[in-house]
Short mmCIF file of C-alpha atoms and ligand atoms in Angstrom, two decimals:
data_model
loop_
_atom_site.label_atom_id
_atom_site.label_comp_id
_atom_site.label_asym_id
_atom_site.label_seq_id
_atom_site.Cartn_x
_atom_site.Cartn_y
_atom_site.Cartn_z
CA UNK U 1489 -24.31 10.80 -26.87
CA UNK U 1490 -22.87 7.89 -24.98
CA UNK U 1491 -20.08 7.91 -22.32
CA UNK U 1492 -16.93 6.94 -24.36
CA UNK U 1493 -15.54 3.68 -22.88
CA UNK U 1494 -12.40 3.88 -20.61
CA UNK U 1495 -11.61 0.44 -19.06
CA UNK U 1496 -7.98 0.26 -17.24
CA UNK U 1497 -6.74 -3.30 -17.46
CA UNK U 1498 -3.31 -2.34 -17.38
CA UNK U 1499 -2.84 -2.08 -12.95
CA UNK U 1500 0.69 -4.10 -13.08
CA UNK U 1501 2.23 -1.08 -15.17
CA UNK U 1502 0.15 1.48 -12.35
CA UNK U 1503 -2.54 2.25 -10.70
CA UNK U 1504 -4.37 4.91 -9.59
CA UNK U 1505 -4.38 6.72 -6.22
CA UNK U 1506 -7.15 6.10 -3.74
CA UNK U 1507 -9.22 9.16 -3.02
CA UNK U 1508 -8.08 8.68 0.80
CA UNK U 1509 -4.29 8.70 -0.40
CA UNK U 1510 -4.75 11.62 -1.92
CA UNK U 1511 -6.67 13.40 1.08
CA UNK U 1512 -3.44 12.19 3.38
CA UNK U 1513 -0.90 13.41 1.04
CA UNK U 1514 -2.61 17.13 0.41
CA UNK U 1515 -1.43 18.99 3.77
CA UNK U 1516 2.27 17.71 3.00
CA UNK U 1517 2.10 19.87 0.13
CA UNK U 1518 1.77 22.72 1.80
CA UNK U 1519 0.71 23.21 5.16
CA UNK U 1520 3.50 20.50 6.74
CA UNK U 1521 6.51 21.10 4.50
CA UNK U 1522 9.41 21.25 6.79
CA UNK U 1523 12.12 19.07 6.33
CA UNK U 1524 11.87 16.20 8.41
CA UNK U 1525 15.37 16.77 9.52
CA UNK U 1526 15.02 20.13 11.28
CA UNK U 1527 14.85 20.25 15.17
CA UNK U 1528 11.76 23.10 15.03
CA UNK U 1529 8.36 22.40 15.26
CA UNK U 1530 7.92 21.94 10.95
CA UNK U 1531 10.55 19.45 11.04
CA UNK U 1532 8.45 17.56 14.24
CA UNK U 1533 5.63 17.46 12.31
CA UNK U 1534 6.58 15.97 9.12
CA UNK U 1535 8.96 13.63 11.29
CA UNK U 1536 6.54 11.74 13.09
CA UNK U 1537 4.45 11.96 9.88
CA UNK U 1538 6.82 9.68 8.29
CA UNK U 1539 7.43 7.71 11.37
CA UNK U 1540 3.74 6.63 10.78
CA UNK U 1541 3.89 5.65 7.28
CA UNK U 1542 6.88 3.50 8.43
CA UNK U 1543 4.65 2.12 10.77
CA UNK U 1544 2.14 1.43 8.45
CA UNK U 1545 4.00 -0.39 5.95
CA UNK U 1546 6.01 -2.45 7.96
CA UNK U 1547 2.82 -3.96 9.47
CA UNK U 1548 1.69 -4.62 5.89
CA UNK U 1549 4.69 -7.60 5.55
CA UNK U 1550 4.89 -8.13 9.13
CA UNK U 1551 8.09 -6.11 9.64
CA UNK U 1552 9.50 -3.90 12.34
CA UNK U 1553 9.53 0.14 11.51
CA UNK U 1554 13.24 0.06 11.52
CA UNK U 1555 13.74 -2.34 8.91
CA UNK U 1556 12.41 -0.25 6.30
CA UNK U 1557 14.27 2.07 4.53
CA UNK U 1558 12.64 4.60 2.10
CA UNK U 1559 13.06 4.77 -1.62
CA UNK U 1560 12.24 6.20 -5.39
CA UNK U 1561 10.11 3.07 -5.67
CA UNK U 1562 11.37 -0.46 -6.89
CA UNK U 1563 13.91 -0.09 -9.21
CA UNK U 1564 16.22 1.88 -6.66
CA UNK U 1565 15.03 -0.82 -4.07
CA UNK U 1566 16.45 -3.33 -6.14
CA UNK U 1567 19.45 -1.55 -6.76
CA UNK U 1568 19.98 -0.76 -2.95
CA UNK U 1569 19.64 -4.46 -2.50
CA UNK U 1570 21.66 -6.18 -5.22
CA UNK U 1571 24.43 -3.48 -5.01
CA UNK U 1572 24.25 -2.74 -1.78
CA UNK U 1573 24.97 -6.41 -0.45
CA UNK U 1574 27.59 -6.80 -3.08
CA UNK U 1575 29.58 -3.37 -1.84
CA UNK U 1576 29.08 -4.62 1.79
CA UNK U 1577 30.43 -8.11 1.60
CA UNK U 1578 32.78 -7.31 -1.49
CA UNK U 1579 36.25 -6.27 1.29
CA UNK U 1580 35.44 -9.67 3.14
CA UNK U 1581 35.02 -12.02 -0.35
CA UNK U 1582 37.75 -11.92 -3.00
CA UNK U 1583 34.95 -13.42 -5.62
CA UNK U 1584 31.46 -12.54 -5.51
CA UNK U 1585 28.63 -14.98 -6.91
CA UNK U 1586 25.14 -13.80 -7.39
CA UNK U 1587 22.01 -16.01 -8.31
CA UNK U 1588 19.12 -14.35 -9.84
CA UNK U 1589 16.67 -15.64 -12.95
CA UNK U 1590 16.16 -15.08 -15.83
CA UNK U 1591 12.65 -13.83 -15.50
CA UNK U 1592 13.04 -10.89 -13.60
CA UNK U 1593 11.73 -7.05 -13.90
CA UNK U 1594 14.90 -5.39 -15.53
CA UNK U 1595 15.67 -3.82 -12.26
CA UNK U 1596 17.18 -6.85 -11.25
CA UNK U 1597 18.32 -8.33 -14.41
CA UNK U 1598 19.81 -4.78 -15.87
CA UNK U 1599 21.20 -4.40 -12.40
CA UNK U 1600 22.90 -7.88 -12.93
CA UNK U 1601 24.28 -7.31 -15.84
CA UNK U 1602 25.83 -4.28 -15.38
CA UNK U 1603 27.58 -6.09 -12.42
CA UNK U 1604 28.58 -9.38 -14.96
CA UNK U 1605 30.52 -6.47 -16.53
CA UNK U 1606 32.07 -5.42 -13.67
CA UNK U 1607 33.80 -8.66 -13.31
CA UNK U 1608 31.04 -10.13 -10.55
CA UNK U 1609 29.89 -14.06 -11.68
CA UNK U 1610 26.07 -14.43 -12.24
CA UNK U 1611 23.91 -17.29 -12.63
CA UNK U 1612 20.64 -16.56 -13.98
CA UNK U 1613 18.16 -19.87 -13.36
CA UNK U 1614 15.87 -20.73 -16.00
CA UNK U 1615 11.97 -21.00 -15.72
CA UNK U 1616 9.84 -23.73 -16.23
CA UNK U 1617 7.31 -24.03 -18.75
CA UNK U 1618 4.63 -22.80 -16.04
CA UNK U 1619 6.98 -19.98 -15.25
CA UNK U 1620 8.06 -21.35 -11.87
CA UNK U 1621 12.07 -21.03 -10.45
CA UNK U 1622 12.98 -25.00 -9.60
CA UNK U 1623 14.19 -25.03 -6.17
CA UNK U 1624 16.49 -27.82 -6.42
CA UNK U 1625 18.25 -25.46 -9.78
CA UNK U 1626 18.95 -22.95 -7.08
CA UNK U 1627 20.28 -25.62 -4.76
CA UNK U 1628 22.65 -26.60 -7.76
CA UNK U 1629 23.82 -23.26 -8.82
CA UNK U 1630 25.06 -21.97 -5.23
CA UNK U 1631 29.13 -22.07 -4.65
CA UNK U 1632 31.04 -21.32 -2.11
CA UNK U 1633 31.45 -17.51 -2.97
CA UNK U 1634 27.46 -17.00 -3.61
CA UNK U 1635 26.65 -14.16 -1.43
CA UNK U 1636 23.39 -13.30 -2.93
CA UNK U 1637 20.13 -14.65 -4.18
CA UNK U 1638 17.80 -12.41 -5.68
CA UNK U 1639 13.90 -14.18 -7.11
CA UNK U 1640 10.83 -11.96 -7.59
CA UNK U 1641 7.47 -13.11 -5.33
CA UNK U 1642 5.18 -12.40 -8.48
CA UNK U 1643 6.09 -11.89 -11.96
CA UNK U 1644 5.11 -8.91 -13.60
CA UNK U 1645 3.83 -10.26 -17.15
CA UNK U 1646 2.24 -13.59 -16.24
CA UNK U 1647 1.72 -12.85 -11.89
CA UNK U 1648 3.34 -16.33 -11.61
CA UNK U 1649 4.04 -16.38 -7.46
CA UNK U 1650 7.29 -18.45 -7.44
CA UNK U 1651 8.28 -20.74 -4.75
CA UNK U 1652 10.05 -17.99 -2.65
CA UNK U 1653 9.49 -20.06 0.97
CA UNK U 1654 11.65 -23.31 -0.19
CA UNK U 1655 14.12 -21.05 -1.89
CA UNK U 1656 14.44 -19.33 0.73
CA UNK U 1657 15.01 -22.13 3.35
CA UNK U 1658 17.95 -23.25 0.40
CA UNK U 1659 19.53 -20.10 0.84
CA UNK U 1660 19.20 -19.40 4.41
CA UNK U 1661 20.68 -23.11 5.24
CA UNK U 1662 24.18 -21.79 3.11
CA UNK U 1663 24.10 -18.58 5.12
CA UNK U 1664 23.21 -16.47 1.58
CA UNK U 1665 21.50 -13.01 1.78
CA UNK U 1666 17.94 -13.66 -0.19
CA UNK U 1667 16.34 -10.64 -1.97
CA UNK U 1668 12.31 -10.76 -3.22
CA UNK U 1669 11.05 -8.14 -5.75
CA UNK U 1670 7.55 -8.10 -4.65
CA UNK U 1671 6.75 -4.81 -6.30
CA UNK U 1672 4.04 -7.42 -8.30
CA UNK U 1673 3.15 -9.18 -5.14
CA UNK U 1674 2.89 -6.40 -1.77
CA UNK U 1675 -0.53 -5.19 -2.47
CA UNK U 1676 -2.34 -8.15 -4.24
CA UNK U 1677 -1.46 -11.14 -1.72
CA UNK U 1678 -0.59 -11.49 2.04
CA UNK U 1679 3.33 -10.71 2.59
CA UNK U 1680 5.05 -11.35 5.41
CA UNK U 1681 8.96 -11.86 5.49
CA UNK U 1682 9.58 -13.95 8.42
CA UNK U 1683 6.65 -16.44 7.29
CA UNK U 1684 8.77 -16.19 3.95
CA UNK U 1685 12.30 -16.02 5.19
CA UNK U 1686 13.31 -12.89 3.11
CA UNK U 1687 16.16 -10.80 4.36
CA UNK U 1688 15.83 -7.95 1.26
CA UNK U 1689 12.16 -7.02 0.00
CA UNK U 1690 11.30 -4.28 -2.62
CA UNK U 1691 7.96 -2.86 -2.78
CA UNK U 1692 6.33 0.09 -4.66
CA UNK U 1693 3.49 2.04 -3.77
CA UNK U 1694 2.26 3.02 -7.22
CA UNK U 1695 1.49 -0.80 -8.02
CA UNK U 1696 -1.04 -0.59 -5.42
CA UNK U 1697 -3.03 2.50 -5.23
CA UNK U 1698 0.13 4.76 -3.82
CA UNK U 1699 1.93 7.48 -5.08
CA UNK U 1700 4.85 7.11 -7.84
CA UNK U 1701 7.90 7.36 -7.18
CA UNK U 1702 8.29 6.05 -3.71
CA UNK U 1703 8.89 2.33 -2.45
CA UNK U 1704 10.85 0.66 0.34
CA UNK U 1705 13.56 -1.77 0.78
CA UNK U 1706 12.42 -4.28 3.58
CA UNK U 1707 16.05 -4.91 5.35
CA UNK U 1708 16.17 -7.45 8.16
CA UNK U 1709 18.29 -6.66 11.02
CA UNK U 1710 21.76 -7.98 10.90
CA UNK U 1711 21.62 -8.01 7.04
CA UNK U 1712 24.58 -6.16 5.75
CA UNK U 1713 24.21 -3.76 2.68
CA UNK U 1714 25.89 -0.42 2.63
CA UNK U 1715 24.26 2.93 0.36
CA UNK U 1716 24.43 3.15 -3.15
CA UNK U 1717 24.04 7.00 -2.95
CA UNK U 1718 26.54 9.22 -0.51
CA UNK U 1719 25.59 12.24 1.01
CA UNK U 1720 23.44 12.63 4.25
CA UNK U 1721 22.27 10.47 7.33
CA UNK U 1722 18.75 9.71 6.37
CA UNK U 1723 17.37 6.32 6.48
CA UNK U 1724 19.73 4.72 8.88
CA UNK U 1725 22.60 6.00 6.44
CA UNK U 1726 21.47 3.82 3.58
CA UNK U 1727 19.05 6.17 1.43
CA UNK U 1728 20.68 9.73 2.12
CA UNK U 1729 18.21 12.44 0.48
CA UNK U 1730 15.92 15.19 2.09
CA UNK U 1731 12.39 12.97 2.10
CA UNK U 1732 9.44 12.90 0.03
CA UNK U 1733 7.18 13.52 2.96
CA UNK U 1734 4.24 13.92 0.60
CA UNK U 1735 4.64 10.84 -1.15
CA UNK U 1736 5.67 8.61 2.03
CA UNK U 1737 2.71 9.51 3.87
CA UNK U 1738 0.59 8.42 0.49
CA UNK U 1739 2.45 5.44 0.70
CA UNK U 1740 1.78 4.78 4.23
CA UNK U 1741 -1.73 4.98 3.60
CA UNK U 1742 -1.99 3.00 0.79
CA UNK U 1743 -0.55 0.19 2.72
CA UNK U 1744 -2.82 0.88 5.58
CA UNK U 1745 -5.79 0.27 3.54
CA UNK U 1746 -4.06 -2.63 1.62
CA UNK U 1747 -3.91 -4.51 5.13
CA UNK U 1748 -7.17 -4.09 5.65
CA UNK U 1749 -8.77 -4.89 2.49
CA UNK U 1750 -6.86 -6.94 0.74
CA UNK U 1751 -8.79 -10.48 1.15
CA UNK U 1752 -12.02 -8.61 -0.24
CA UNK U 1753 -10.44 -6.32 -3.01
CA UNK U 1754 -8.50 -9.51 -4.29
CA UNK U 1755 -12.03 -11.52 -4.07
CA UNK U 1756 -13.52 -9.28 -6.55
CA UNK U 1757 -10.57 -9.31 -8.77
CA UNK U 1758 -10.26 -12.77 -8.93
CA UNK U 1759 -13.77 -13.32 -10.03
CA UNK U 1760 -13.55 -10.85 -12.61
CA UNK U 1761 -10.18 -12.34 -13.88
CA UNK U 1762 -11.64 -16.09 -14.15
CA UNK U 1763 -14.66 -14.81 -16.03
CA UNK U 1764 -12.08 -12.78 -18.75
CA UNK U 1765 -10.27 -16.33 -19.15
CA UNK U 1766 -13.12 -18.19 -18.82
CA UNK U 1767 -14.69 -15.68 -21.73
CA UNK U 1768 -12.06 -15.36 -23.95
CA UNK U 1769 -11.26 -19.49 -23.90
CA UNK U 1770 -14.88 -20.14 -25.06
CA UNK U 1771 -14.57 -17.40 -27.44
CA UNK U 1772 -11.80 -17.56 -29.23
CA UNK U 1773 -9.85 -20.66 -30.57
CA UNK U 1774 -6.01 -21.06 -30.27
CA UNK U 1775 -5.25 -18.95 -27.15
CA UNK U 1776 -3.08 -19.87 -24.54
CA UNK U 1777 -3.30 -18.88 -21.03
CA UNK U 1778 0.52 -18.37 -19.76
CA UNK U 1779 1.02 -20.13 -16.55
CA UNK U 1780 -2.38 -21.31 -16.03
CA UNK U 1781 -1.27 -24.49 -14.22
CA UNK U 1782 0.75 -22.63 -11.56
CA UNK U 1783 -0.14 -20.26 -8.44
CA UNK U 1784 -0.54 -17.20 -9.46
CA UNK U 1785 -1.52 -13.33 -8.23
CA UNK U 1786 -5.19 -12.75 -8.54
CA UNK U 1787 -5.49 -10.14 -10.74
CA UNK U 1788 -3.12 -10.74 -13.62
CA UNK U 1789 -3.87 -12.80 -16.99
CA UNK U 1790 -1.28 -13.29 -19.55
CA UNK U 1791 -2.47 -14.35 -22.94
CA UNK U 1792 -1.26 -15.84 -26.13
CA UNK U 1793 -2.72 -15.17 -29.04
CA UNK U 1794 -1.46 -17.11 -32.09
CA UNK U 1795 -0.62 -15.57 -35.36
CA UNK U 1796 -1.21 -11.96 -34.09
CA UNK U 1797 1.86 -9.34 -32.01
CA UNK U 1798 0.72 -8.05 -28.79
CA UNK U 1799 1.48 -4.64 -30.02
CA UNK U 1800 -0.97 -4.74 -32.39
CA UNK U 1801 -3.67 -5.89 -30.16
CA UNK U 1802 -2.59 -3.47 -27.82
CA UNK U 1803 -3.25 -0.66 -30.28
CA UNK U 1804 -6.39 -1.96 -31.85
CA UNK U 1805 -7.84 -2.38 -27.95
CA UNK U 1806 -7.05 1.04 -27.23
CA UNK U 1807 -9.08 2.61 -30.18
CA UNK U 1808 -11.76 0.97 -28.88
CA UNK U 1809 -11.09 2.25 -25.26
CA UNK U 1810 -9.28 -0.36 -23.61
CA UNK U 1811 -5.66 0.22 -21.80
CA UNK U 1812 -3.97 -2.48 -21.36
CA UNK U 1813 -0.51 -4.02 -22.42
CA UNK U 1814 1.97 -5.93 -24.60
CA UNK U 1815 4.30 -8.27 -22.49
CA UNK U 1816 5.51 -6.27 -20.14
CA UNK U 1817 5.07 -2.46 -19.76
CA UNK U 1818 8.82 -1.68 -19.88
CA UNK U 1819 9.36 -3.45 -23.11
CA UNK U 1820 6.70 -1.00 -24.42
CA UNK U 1821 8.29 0.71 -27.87
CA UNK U 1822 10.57 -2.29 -28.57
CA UNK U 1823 9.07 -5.47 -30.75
CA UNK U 1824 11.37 -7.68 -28.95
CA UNK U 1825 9.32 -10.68 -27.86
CA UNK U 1826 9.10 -11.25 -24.04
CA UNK U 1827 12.26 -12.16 -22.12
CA UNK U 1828 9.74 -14.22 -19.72
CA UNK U 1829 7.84 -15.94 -21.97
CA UNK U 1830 10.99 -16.77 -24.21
CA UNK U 1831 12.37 -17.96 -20.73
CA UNK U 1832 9.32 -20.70 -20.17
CA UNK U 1833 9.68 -21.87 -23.65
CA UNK U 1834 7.37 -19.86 -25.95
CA UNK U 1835 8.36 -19.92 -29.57
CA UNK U 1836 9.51 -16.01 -30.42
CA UNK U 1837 6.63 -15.31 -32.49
CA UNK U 1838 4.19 -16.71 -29.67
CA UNK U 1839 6.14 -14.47 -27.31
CA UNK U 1840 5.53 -11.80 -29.67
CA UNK U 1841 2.00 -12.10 -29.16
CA UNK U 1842 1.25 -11.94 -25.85
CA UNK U 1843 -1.49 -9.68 -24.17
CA UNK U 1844 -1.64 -8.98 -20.46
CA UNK U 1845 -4.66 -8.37 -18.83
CA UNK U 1846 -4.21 -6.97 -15.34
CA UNK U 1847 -6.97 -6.47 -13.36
CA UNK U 1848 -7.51 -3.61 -10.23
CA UNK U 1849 -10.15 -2.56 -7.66
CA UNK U 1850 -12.08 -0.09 -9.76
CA UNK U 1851 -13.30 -3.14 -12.42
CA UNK U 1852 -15.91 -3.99 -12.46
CA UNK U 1853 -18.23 -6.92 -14.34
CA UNK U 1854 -19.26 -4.08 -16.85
CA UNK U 1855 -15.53 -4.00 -17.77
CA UNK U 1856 -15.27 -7.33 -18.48
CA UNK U 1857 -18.23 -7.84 -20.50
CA UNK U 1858 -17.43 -4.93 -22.68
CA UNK U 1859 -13.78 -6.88 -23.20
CA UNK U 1860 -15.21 -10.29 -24.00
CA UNK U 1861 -17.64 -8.13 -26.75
CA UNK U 1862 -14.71 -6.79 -28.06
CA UNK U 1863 -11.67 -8.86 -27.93
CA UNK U 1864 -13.23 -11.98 -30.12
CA UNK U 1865 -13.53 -9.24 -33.29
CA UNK U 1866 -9.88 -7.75 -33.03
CA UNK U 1867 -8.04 -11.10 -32.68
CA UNK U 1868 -10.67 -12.14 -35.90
CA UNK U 1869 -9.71 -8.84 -37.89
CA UNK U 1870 -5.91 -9.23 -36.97
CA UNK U 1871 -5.60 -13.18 -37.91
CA UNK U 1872 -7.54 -12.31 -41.23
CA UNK U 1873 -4.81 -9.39 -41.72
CA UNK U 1874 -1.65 -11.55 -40.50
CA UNK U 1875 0.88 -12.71 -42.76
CA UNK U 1876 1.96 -15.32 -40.57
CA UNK U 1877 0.02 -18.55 -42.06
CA UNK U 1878 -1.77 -21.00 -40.07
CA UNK U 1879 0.49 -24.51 -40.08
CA UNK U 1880 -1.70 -26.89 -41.57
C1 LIG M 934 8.59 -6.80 -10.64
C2 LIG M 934 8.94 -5.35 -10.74
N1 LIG M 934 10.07 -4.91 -10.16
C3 LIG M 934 10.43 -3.62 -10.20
C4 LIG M 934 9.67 -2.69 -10.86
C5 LIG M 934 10.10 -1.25 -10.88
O1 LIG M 934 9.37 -0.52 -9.94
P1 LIG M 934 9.31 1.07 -10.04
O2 LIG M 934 8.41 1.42 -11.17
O3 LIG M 934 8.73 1.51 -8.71
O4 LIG M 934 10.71 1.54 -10.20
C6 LIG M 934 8.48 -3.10 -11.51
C7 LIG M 934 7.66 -2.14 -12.27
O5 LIG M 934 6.98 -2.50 -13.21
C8 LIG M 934 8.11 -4.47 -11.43
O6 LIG M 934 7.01 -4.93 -12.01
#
């Protein structure tokens, strides 16, 4: 009997560990377990352990070690950021302006919200059709009390990069705090935050072959957030918590290996990407690539299928041994149609039926021509089983 087919498409929701993350992380388990706060000899040891991984993923963005600060992963990051700046600045400020947009990971928009409620003003920019935040919108939305301006680097449904250099440079000018989610962007493309400008990054390490469960807020020195959390002095005051030694060293290494072969890894993944929308254009007839015309991370495809729900695809691809997602992986369980795709204009039912595709470094050209057998068929069964007609 045949292997049964297993093909992972689905690397923006996870990914798995590298073997050599795992190999890193094993001792902390057991043989190094001290708490990285006691003065003996365990403590040393899982100290400078953790002073390494710092090391190693500050180099990643170009940062120093002691302007990054530990985390659960990227929705805390974002929450350390967003909230944080807003509790530091909030005694100096009697209104408090934040810009985000409206295509964010619900870490920042959820975070946002909850905040809106709380009395603070938000301004959430819109997205082009190509899924892009317009500078010169930013530009227009800032006021005098804006102390915050919070834009992913890469989307996590369509891998749209947006244009986080010029915004940036807009913010920076008025003397605003700027924030990047790059949980969809650390890992797949070059990073660095002065090249970029960024005072606030989030990253997390399960996105790119790390551990879950861990991340890092990137915080430039002189930028002014307080902790979210109380309780003790790690992490510079700001994340107080005994630390997950095991998972920080993973993390480390996972961003040691990123540095070093990213340009290659993302090579491969690019080529096998272009061939899936390459494939699936020739094969199959009213499909829509989403942000095709714009810049966008190499491993990530977001498609449209008309007449058919991404759930349903979704499903159907699994049976036949495919994981991959609807929309986004957080909007899993609910039908609701993309918030990012509504956002650049699709048509709720179009939204509904989006597929993404999102590629990692264990895919290989096998993958993809099993998915380009298989795809054309579903989409073929679904349409014939849709109730929503064809216009004519
Ligand atoms: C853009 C973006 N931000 C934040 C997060 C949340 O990260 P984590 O799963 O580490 O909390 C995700 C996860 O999908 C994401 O894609």
């Amino acid at each position: 009997m045949g292997k049964e087919l297993q093909v992972y498409f689905d690397h923006n929701a996870t990914t798995s560990m590298r073997q050599e993350v795992i190999d890193k992380m094993s001792p902390y388990f057991s043989q190094h377990f001290g708490n990285a706060s006691s003065l003996h000899f365990f403590g040393i040891k899982t100290r400078e352990a953790i002073d390494i991984a710092r090391e190693q993923v500050a180099l990643l963005i170009n940062a120093d070690p002691d302007e990054i600060i530990f985390t659960s992963g990227g929705t805390e990051s974002d929450n350390l950021a967003i909230r944080g700046v807003l509790s530091a600045r909030r005694g100096s400020v009697s209104r408090a302006h934040i810009i985000t947009s409206s295509i964010e990971h619900p870490a920042v928009l959820e975070t946002c919200a909850a905040l809106e409620k709380e009395g603070i003003d938000v301004t959430f920019l819109p997205s082009s059709e190509s899924g892009t935040v317009d500078p010169s919108d930013l530009e227009a939305a800032i006021r005098p009390d804006t102390i915050l301006v919070s834009v992913m680097l890469a989307n996590n449904e369509t891998g749209v990069i947006q244009p986080v250099r010029e915004l940036s440079q807009i913010a920076g000018n008025k003397g605003i705090t700027f924030h990047v989610d790059a949980v969809q962007g650390v890992g797949k493309i070059p990073v660095d935050v002065d090249e970029l400008g960024i005072d606030l990054l989030t990253i997390s390490a399960h996105k790119f072959y790390g551990p879950k469960g861990i991340g890092a807020l990137y915080r430039r020195k002189g930028t002014k957030i307080d902790a979210v959390y109380t309780g003790g002095h790690h992490e510079y005051g700001l994340r107080p918590g005994t630390e997950n030694v095991p998972a920080i060293v993973g993390f480390g290494e996972a961003c040691r290996i990123s540095k070093e072969n990213l340009s290659a890894e993302m090579k491969h993944i690019a080529r096998l990407r272009d061939r899936i929308e390459i494939g699936i254009t020739e094969r199959i007839e009213k499909i829509k690539i989403n942000g095709a015309g714009s810049r966008r991370v190499p491993n990530t495809c977001s498609v449209t299928v008309t007449r058919i729900e991404g759930e349903a695809m979704t499903m159907y691809l699994s049976m036949l041994g495919f994981g991959l997602s609807s929309g986004s992986a957080c909007a899993t369980g609910d039908s609701e149609p993309s918030h990012v795709l509504l956002a650049m204009g699709l048509d709720p039912v179009d939204a509904q039926g989006a597929l993404r595709i999102s590629l990692g470094i264990e895919n290989t050209d096998e993958d993809v021509d099993a998915f380009l057998d298989a795809f054309p068929p579903v989409v073929e069964r679904l349409r014939e089983m849709s109730p929503v007609r064809e216009e004519s």
